[in-house]
Amino acid sequence: MIVAPGPAATAHVPASERIYLALRQEIMRCEIAPGATLDATSIARRYEVSKTPVRDAMQKLAADGLVTILPRSGYHVAPITFQAVHDILDMRAAIGPHAARQAARYATPAEVTLLRRIVREYDAPLDIGTMQQVARRFHIAIARCSRNRRIVALSENLFDELERLLRFAIDFTVKTGEHSDEHTALVDAIEAGDGERAAAIETAHIRSSREFLIERLMTLGYLSENEIQIGSASRSAGE
Amino acid sequence: MIVAPGPAATAHVPASERIYLALRQEIMRCEIAPGATLDATSIARRYEVSKTPVRDAMQKLAADGLVTILPRSGYHVAPITFQAVHDILDMRAAIGPHAARQAARYATPAEVTLLRRIVREYDAPLDIGTMQQVARRFHIAIARCSRNRRIVALSENLFDELERLLRFAIDFTVKTGEHSDEHTALVDAIEAGDGERAAAIETAHIRSSREFLIERLMTLGYLSENEIQIGSASRSAGE
DNA sequence: TTTCTACATCTGATGTATCAAAATTGCAAT
DNA sequence: ATTGCAATTTTGATACATCAGATGTAGAAA
């Protein structure tokens, strides 16, 4: 029962997936402006395919919340609103502490080792961009420890979207070096199996992170009053 | 101004939406068995449309997590696994208390009134089915108070899926009459603006709800060991 | 006879080209 | 300036073609 001479494991390039990934990346990097209208036909031309896979891609993007589909009208990439930023940060505040608490219950020694390895990456001075990447991996690793696939998927989604929303607001060249202690303490709590302490640390961490980001947005002129609106007037998204 | 003689206000029946809703309902009511394979062609015949809207519907269902798409292979309705039940209940444990806490911050008097009206429905003796409906409306009303659209959407999704997962396990004719106090206390805390108390009550509530459901599942013979598996062998979902 | 492998077939998803319907846009007329 | 109509644009749907994977059959080896 050796597995044959396998010509590599089916290197499928499911076309619609290609377009989905490509568009997703462009949207996330804001190479396609928030609020912009997407024309299925021209996209189909650009990627040299028909419109059907484009439709599939649009559906997937809509599922991610990256585009909204107005029936018989058009595909719009989600605008950046204060509401959206708030929702995401608030959602992290709901998920993060819970994930930390569950991680304290379920994390294996191997997983704790992985967490420590990630934390160590904070030692080097990092720009905000890569720091966010590290933070992303760290928190998603914790999410995995929670033994809840939904939480993992949701966490990934939140980080992705947050990255996009902040791309407008953050100067990615800024250097920072910090947080290492906080993260170490969190891993310690997880290793000790102290769920409440882990949750508390994560709560504080997310709160400070949230305040940092909000303040930064306000400093940079977004969030002037209590409304940021980059992109089309958000059609009240209906029911 | 006046909306024309309108043949009814554009009773848009966006075909793909029709099929999506129809299939969704069938899947949720387990009229289509968990783990079953869906044939796009026959579905297209059944609803007298082409395959394209069926594909769109499948994408949406996949986004809801109700079907999994194996590329070039088939559409399968999600099997019922212990993991799935666990994930959903755990997710509620993460979201619920946070929503309650935020509701305590943001709820308007009108919203509190609405919540009290819903709680009052518990006074009459209800079977489990309608009780779940009431519980659903109650918790979603709270989610709305949190001012976080994601939390609202996620809550709705969780309740929907939970309903499906439990349809196998619950005897919907059982009568129960309870919980009214717990819910009243929760609304009181929200009205008083006491977020921590609201969150604590919700935590306890979800915990007892969870235990009730798990115990019920075990009593009924599901969850024999620590695995329930209705439907196809869950292809280990990769990655 | 049994089993394993190689081949052929068949099913069903994926993609293309085309068409129809609806909405937005621009123009013209009042 | 506003309203109504027509033309363009773009989505939504259909029918058809293609292609990968699953299934079934037959033949060879044990």
mmCIF file of C-alpha atoms in Angstrom, chain A residues 58-210:
data_model
loop_
_atom_site.group_PDB
_atom_site.id
_atom_site.type_symbol
_atom_site.label_atom_id
_atom_site.label_comp_id
_atom_site.label_asym_id
_atom_site.label_seq_id
_atom_site.Cartn_x
_atom_site.Cartn_y
_atom_site.Cartn_z
ATOM 1 C CA MET A 58 -17.350 37.361 -5.532
ATOM 2 C CA GLN A 59 -19.542 35.081 -3.493
ATOM 3 C CA LYS A 60 -16.578 33.979 -1.444
ATOM 4 C CA LEU A 61 -15.409 37.537 -0.948
ATOM 5 C CA ALA A 62 -18.906 38.472 0.138
ATOM 6 C CA ALA A 63 -18.820 35.618 2.615
ATOM 7 C CA ASP A 64 -15.638 37.096 4.055
ATOM 8 C CA GLY A 65 -17.360 40.427 4.331
ATOM 9 C CA LEU A 66 -14.874 42.006 1.955
ATOM 10 C CA VAL A 67 -17.423 42.881 -0.691
ATOM 11 C CA THR A 68 -21.130 43.523 -0.529
ATOM 12 C CA ILE A 69 -23.399 42.380 -3.302
ATOM 13 C CA LEU A 70 -26.263 44.652 -4.242
ATOM 14 C CA PRO A 71 -28.545 42.423 -6.331
ATOM 15 C CA ARG A 72 -28.936 43.525 -9.889
ATOM 16 C CA SER A 73 -26.759 46.492 -9.122
ATOM 17 C CA GLY A 74 -23.138 45.692 -8.488
ATOM 18 C CA TYR A 75 -20.292 44.393 -6.400
ATOM 19 C CA HIS A 76 -18.806 46.922 -4.005
ATOM 20 C CA VAL A 77 -15.718 46.423 -1.899
ATOM 21 C CA ALA A 78 -16.617 47.065 1.694
ATOM 22 C CA PRO A 79 -16.039 50.659 2.705
ATOM 23 C CA ILE A 80 -13.989 51.470 5.762
ATOM 24 C CA THR A 81 -16.203 52.810 8.486
ATOM 25 C CA PHE A 82 -15.720 53.535 12.118
ATOM 26 C CA GLN A 83 -18.438 51.002 12.741
ATOM 27 C CA ALA A 84 -16.393 48.322 11.005
ATOM 28 C CA VAL A 85 -13.241 49.080 12.965
ATOM 29 C CA HIS A 86 -15.210 49.138 16.169
ATOM 30 C CA ASP A 87 -16.960 45.879 15.375
ATOM 31 C CA ILE A 88 -13.724 44.084 14.706
ATOM 32 C CA LEU A 89 -11.886 45.351 17.750
ATOM 33 C CA ASP A 90 -14.925 44.601 19.867
ATOM 34 C CA MET A 91 -15.147 41.134 18.434
ATOM 35 C CA ARG A 92 -11.526 40.523 19.308
ATOM 36 C CA ALA A 93 -12.324 41.652 22.810
ATOM 37 C CA ALA A 94 -15.010 38.973 22.943
ATOM 38 C CA ILE A 95 -13.018 36.164 21.379
ATOM 39 C CA GLY A 96 -9.494 36.749 22.644
ATOM 40 C CA PRO A 97 -9.971 36.291 26.371
ATOM 41 C CA HIS A 98 -12.123 33.249 25.826
ATOM 42 C CA ALA A 99 -9.540 31.684 23.553
ATOM 43 C CA ALA A 100 -6.853 32.364 26.133
ATOM 44 C CA ARG A 101 -8.961 30.789 28.852
ATOM 45 C CA GLN A 102 -9.585 27.678 26.807
ATOM 46 C CA ALA A 103 -5.955 27.529 25.743
ATOM 47 C CA ALA A 104 -5.022 27.321 29.393
ATOM 48 C CA ARG A 105 -7.165 24.197 29.596
ATOM 49 C CA TYR A 106 -6.093 22.431 26.468
ATOM 50 C CA ALA A 107 -2.632 23.580 25.429
ATOM 51 C CA THR A 108 -0.053 20.826 25.125
ATOM 52 C CA PRO A 109 3.605 21.321 26.059
ATOM 53 C CA ALA A 110 4.459 21.352 22.370
ATOM 54 C CA GLU A 111 2.016 24.158 21.777
ATOM 55 C CA VAL A 112 3.388 26.122 24.690
ATOM 56 C CA THR A 113 6.841 25.735 23.205
ATOM 57 C CA LEU A 114 5.549 27.086 19.916
ATOM 58 C CA LEU A 115 4.031 30.071 21.682
ATOM 59 C CA ARG A 116 7.318 30.822 23.408
ATOM 60 C CA ARG A 117 9.127 30.633 20.118
ATOM 61 C CA ILE A 118 6.776 33.211 18.643
ATOM 62 C CA VAL A 119 7.094 35.491 21.637
ATOM 63 C CA ARG A 120 10.833 35.452 21.253
ATOM 64 C CA GLU A 121 10.463 37.123 17.880
ATOM 65 C CA TYR A 122 9.431 40.283 19.667
ATOM 66 C CA ASP A 123 12.954 40.635 21.013
ATOM 67 C CA ALA A 124 14.270 42.047 17.791
ATOM 68 C CA PRO A 125 13.119 45.569 16.985
ATOM 69 C CA LEU A 126 10.308 45.369 14.478
ATOM 70 C CA ASP A 127 8.365 47.789 12.359
ATOM 71 C CA ILE A 128 4.642 47.839 12.915
ATOM 72 C CA GLY A 129 3.924 45.791 9.842
ATOM 73 C CA THR A 130 5.929 42.741 10.799
ATOM 74 C CA MET A 131 4.949 43.216 14.411
ATOM 75 C CA GLN A 132 1.339 42.828 13.378
ATOM 76 C CA GLN A 133 2.297 39.698 11.492
ATOM 77 C CA VAL A 134 3.904 38.263 14.593
ATOM 78 C CA ALA A 135 0.949 39.296 16.717
ATOM 79 C CA ARG A 136 -1.306 37.623 14.242
ATOM 80 C CA ARG A 137 0.571 34.354 14.392
ATOM 81 C CA PHE A 138 0.725 34.516 18.154
ATOM 82 C CA HIS A 139 -2.962 35.029 18.664
ATOM 83 C CA ILE A 140 -3.934 32.494 16.076
ATOM 84 C CA ALA A 141 -1.650 29.957 17.698
ATOM 85 C CA ILE A 142 -3.538 30.586 20.921
ATOM 86 C CA ALA A 143 -6.807 30.241 19.080
ATOM 87 C CA ARG A 144 -5.668 26.844 17.883
ATOM 88 C CA CYS A 145 -5.019 25.817 21.453
ATOM 89 C CA SER A 146 -8.648 26.540 22.238
ATOM 90 C CA ARG A 147 -9.609 23.419 20.264
ATOM 91 C CA ASN A 148 -12.351 25.394 18.541
ATOM 92 C CA ARG A 149 -12.106 25.540 14.791
ATOM 93 C CA ARG A 150 -14.613 28.340 14.545
ATOM 94 C CA ILE A 151 -12.558 30.500 16.827
ATOM 95 C CA VAL A 152 -9.492 29.843 14.709
ATOM 96 C CA ALA A 153 -11.281 30.748 11.502
ATOM 97 C CA LEU A 154 -12.887 33.808 13.003
ATOM 98 C CA SER A 155 -9.595 35.012 14.452
ATOM 99 C CA GLU A 156 -7.899 34.722 11.105
ATOM 100 C CA ASN A 157 -10.707 36.637 9.480
ATOM 101 C CA LEU A 158 -10.583 39.381 12.076
ATOM 102 C CA PHE A 159 -6.846 39.868 11.709
ATOM 103 C CA ASP A 160 -7.120 39.938 7.951
ATOM 104 C CA GLU A 161 -9.793 42.563 7.905
ATOM 105 C CA LEU A 162 -8.182 44.603 10.617
ATOM 106 C CA GLU A 163 -5.005 44.701 8.601
ATOM 107 C CA ARG A 164 -6.915 46.164 5.690
ATOM 108 C CA LEU A 165 -8.773 48.693 7.780
ATOM 109 C CA LEU A 166 -5.592 49.923 9.368
ATOM 110 C CA ARG A 167 -3.579 50.075 6.200
ATOM 111 C CA PHE A 168 -4.932 53.549 5.686
ATOM 112 C CA ALA A 169 -4.132 54.743 9.119
ATOM 113 C CA ILE A 170 -0.853 53.245 10.171
ATOM 114 C CA ASP A 171 2.602 54.345 9.266
ATOM 115 C CA PHE A 172 4.267 51.020 8.792
ATOM 116 C CA THR A 173 7.792 52.330 9.116
ATOM 117 C CA VAL A 174 7.454 53.253 12.763
ATOM 118 C CA LYS A 175 9.671 51.211 15.033
ATOM 119 C CA THR A 176 8.494 49.794 18.295
ATOM 120 C CA GLY A 177 9.865 47.301 20.745
ATOM 121 C CA GLU A 178 7.591 46.199 23.527
ATOM 122 C CA HIS A 179 4.785 43.914 24.607
ATOM 123 C CA SER A 180 7.210 41.091 25.091
ATOM 124 C CA ASP A 181 6.542 40.941 28.833
ATOM 125 C CA GLU A 182 2.799 40.943 28.389
ATOM 126 C CA HIS A 183 2.972 38.067 25.959
ATOM 127 C CA THR A 184 5.358 36.106 28.126
ATOM 128 C CA ALA A 185 3.021 36.510 31.059
ATOM 129 C CA LEU A 186 0.168 35.248 28.929
ATOM 130 C CA VAL A 187 2.060 32.145 27.894
ATOM 131 C CA ASP A 188 3.043 31.555 31.498
ATOM 132 C CA ALA A 189 -0.583 31.639 32.542
ATOM 133 C CA ILE A 190 -1.555 29.272 29.762
ATOM 134 C CA GLU A 191 1.213 26.863 30.691
ATOM 135 C CA ALA A 192 0.165 27.024 34.331
ATOM 136 C CA GLY A 193 -3.385 26.213 33.308
ATOM 137 C CA ASP A 194 -4.664 29.374 34.941
ATOM 138 C CA GLY A 195 -7.495 30.247 32.589
ATOM 139 C CA GLU A 196 -8.796 33.257 34.473
ATOM 140 C CA ARG A 197 -5.398 34.875 34.628
ATOM 141 C CA ALA A 198 -4.833 34.191 30.942
ATOM 142 C CA ALA A 199 -8.195 35.697 30.079
ATOM 143 C CA ALA A 200 -7.501 38.750 32.230
ATOM 144 C CA ILE A 201 -4.142 39.364 30.597
ATOM 145 C CA GLU A 202 -5.631 39.028 27.173
ATOM 146 C CA THR A 203 -8.451 41.386 28.092
ATOM 147 C CA ALA A 204 -5.980 44.024 29.216
ATOM 148 C CA HIS A 205 -3.830 43.426 26.194
ATOM 149 C CA ILE A 206 -6.653 43.847 23.735
ATOM 150 C CA ARG A 207 -7.883 46.899 25.553
ATOM 151 C CA SER A 208 -4.515 48.626 25.317
ATOM 152 C CA SER A 209 -4.129 47.515 21.728
ATOM 153 C CA ARG A 210 -7.538 48.904 20.955
#
